[in-house]
GROMACS .gro file of C-alpha atoms in nm:
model
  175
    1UNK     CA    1   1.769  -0.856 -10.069
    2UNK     CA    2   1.925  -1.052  -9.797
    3UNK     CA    3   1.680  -1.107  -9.504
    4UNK     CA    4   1.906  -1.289  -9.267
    5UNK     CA    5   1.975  -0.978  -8.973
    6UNK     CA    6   2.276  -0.859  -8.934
    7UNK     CA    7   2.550  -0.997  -8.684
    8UNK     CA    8   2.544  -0.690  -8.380
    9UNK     CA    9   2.882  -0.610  -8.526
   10UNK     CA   10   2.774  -0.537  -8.859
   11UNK     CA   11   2.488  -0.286  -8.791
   12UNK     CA   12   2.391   0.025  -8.853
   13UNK     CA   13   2.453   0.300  -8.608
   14UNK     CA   14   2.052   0.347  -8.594
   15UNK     CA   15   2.009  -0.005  -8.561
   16UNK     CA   16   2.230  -0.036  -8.258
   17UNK     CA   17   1.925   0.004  -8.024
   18UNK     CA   18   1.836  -0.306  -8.007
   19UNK     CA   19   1.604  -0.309  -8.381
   20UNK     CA   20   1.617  -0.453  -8.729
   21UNK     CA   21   1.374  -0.374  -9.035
   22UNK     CA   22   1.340  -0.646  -9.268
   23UNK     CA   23   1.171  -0.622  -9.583
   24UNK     CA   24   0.859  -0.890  -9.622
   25UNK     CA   25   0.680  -0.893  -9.948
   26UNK     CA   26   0.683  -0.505 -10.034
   27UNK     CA   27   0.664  -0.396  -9.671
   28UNK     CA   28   0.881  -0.250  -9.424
   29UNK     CA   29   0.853  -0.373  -9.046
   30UNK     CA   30   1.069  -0.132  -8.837
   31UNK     CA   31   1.134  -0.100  -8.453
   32UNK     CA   32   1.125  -0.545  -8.469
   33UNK     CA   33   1.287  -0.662  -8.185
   34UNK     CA   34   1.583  -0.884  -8.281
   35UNK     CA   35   1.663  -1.033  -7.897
   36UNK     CA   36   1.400  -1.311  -7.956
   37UNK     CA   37   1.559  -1.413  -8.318
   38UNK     CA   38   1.913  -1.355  -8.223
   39UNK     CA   39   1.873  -1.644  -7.976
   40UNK     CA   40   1.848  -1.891  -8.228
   41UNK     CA   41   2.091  -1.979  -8.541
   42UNK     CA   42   1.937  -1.859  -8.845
   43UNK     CA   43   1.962  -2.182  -9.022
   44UNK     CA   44   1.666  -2.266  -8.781
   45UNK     CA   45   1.451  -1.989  -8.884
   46UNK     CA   46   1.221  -2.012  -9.217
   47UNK     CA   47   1.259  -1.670  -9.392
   48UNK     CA   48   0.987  -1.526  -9.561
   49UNK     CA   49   1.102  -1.533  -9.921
   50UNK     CA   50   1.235  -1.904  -9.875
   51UNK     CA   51   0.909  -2.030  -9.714
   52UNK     CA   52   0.976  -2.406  -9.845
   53UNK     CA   53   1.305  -2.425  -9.660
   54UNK     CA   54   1.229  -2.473  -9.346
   55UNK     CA   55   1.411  -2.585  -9.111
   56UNK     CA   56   1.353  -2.998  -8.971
   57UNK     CA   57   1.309  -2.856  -8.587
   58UNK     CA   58   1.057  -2.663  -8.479
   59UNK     CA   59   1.086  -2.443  -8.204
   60UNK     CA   60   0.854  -2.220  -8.018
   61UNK     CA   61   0.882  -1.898  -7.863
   62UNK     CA   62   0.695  -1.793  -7.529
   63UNK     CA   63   0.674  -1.937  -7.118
   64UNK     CA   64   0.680  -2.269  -7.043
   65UNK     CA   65   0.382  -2.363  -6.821
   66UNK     CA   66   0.163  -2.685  -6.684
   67UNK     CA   67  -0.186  -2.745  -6.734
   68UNK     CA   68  -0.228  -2.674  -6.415
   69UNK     CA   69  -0.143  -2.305  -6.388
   70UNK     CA   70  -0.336  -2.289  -6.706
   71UNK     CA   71  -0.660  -2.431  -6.497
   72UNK     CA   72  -0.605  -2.254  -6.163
   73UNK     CA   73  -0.616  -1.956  -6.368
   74UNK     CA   74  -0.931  -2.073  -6.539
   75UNK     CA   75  -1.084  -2.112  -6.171
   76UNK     CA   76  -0.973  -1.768  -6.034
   77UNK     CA   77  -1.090  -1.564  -6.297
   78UNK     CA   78  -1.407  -1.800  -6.326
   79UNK     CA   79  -1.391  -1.839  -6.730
   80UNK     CA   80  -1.631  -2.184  -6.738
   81UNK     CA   81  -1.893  -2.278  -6.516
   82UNK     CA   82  -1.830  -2.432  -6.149
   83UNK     CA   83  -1.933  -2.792  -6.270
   84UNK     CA   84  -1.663  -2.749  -6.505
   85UNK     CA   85  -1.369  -2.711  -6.205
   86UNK     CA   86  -1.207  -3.051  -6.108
   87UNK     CA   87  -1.362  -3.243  -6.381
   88UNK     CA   88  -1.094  -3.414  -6.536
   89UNK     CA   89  -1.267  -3.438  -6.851
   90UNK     CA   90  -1.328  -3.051  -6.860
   91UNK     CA   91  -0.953  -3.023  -6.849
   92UNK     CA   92  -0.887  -2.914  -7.239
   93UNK     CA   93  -1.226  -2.709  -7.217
   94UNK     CA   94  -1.045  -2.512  -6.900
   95UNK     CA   95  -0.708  -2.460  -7.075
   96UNK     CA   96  -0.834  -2.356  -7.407
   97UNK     CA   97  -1.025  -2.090  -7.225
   98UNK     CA   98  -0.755  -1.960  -7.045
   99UNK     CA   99  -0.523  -1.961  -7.332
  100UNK     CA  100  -0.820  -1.747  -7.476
  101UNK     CA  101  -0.885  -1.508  -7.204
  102UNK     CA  102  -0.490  -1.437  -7.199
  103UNK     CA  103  -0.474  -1.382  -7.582
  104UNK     CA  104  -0.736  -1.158  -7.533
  105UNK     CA  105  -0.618  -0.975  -7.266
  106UNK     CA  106  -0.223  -0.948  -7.425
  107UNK     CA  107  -0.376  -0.830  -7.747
  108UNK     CA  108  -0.181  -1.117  -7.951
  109UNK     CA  109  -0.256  -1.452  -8.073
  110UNK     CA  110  -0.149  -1.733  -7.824
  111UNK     CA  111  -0.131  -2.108  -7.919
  112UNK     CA  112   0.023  -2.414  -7.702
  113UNK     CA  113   0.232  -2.707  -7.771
  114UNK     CA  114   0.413  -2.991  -7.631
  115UNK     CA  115   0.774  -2.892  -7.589
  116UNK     CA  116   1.070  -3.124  -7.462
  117UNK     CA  117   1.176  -2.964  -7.119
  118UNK     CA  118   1.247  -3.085  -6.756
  119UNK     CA  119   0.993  -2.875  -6.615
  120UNK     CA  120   0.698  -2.807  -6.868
  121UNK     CA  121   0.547  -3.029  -7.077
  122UNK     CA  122   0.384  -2.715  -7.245
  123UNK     CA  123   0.441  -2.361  -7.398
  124UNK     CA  124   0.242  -2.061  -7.377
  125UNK     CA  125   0.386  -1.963  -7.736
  126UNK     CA  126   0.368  -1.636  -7.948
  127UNK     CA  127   0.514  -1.785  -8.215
  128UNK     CA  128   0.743  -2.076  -8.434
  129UNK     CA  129   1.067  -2.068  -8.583
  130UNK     CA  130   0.848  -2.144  -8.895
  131UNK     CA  131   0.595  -1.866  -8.869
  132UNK     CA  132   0.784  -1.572  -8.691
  133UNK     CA  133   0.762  -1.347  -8.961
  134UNK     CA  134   0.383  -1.343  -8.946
  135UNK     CA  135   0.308  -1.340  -8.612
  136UNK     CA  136   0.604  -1.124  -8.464
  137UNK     CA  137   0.460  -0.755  -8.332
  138UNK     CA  138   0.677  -0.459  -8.334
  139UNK     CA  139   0.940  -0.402  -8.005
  140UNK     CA  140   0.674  -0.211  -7.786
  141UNK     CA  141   0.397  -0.446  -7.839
  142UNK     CA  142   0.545  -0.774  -7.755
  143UNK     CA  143   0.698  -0.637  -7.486
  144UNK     CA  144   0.321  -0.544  -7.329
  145UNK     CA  145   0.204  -0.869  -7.451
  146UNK     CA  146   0.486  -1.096  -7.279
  147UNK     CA  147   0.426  -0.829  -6.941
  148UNK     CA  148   0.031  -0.941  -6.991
  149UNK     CA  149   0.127  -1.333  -6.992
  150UNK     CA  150   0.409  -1.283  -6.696
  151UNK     CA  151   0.113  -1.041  -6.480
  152UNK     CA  152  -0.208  -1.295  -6.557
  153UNK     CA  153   0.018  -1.632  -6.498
  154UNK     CA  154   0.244  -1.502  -6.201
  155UNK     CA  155   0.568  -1.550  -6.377
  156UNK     CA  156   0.904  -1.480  -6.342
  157UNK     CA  157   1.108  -1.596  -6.651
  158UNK     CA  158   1.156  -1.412  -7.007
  159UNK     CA  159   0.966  -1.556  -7.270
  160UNK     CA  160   1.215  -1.844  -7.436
  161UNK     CA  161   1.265  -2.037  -7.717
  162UNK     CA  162   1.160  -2.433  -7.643
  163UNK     CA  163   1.206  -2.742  -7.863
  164UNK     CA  164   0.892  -2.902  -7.981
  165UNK     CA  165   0.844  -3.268  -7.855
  166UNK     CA  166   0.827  -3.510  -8.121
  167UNK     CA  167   0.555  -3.831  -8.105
  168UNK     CA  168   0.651  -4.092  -8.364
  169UNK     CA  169   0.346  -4.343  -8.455
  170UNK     CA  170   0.458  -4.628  -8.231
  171UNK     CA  171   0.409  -4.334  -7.962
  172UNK     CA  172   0.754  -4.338  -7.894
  173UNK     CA  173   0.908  -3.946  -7.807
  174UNK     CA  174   1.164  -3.858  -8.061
  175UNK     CA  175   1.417  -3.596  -7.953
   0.00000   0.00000   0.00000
């Protein structure tokens, strides 16, 4: 079975909505929301039934944001203790519980990573390019989820697809 989606064109009238189902060992995921996948070429997606082809670049889907929104938010909502806020070495502690608190609160597993962009050196991601197909949620859910992230971080912007950044060992950034 072919598990590359269709081209909008070649659809099926009750696929026109905006949804693909794709077959993933033995199981049927309907109502998946093909607007985040559509946005990249397919030869950068790993498939599920091709797992050791994947594609050199990896790319993330989810907001772009600093570690600073990441640690105001930690401060407002009061997620570590006070002699914890403004310690730079309590930075990573901050953002990991944030990242935490907002996975919990979206319902969905959150990770970050470095990405190569002009304004964010991070992403709030939901998932790769590599692992989509096991950590994609059905239309209705990720849509709550991303309206979580946008409501607890104060932003504006559609969850996107962003370019990891590369670190060779000389420490050198590779594009």
């Amino acid at each position: 079975m072919n598990l590359i989606p269709p081209s909008r064109e070649q659809r099926q009238p009750d696929e026109v909505r905006g949804t693909i189902s794709l077959q993933y060992r033995g199981m049927r995921i309907k109502g998946l929301d093909s607007k985040a996948l559509d946005q990249l070429p397919p030869e950068l997606l790993a498939w599920p039934k091709k797992r050791h082809d994947k594609p050199d670049l990896l790319y993330h889907f989810g907001f772009g944001v600093s570690f600073q929104q990441l640690h105001d938010y930690c401060v407002a909502r009061d997620l570590l203790p006070n002699h914890y806020h403004g310690a730079l070495t309590r930075y990573a502690a901050m953002v990991e519980a944030a990242v935490k608190e907002i996975s919990r609160l979206c319902g969905a597993k959150l990770y970050l990573s470095t990405v190569l962009h002009i304004e964010y050196q991070w992403v709030l991601a939901r998932y790769s390019n590599h692992m989509w197909h096991r950590e994609v949620l059905r239309d209705r859910d990720e849509l709550n989820a991303a309206g979580a992230i946008q409501r607890e971080l104060g932003l504006h912007e559609p969850p996107k697809w962003y370019r990891q950044r590369v670190e060779s060992p000389c420490g050198c950034f590779l594009m």
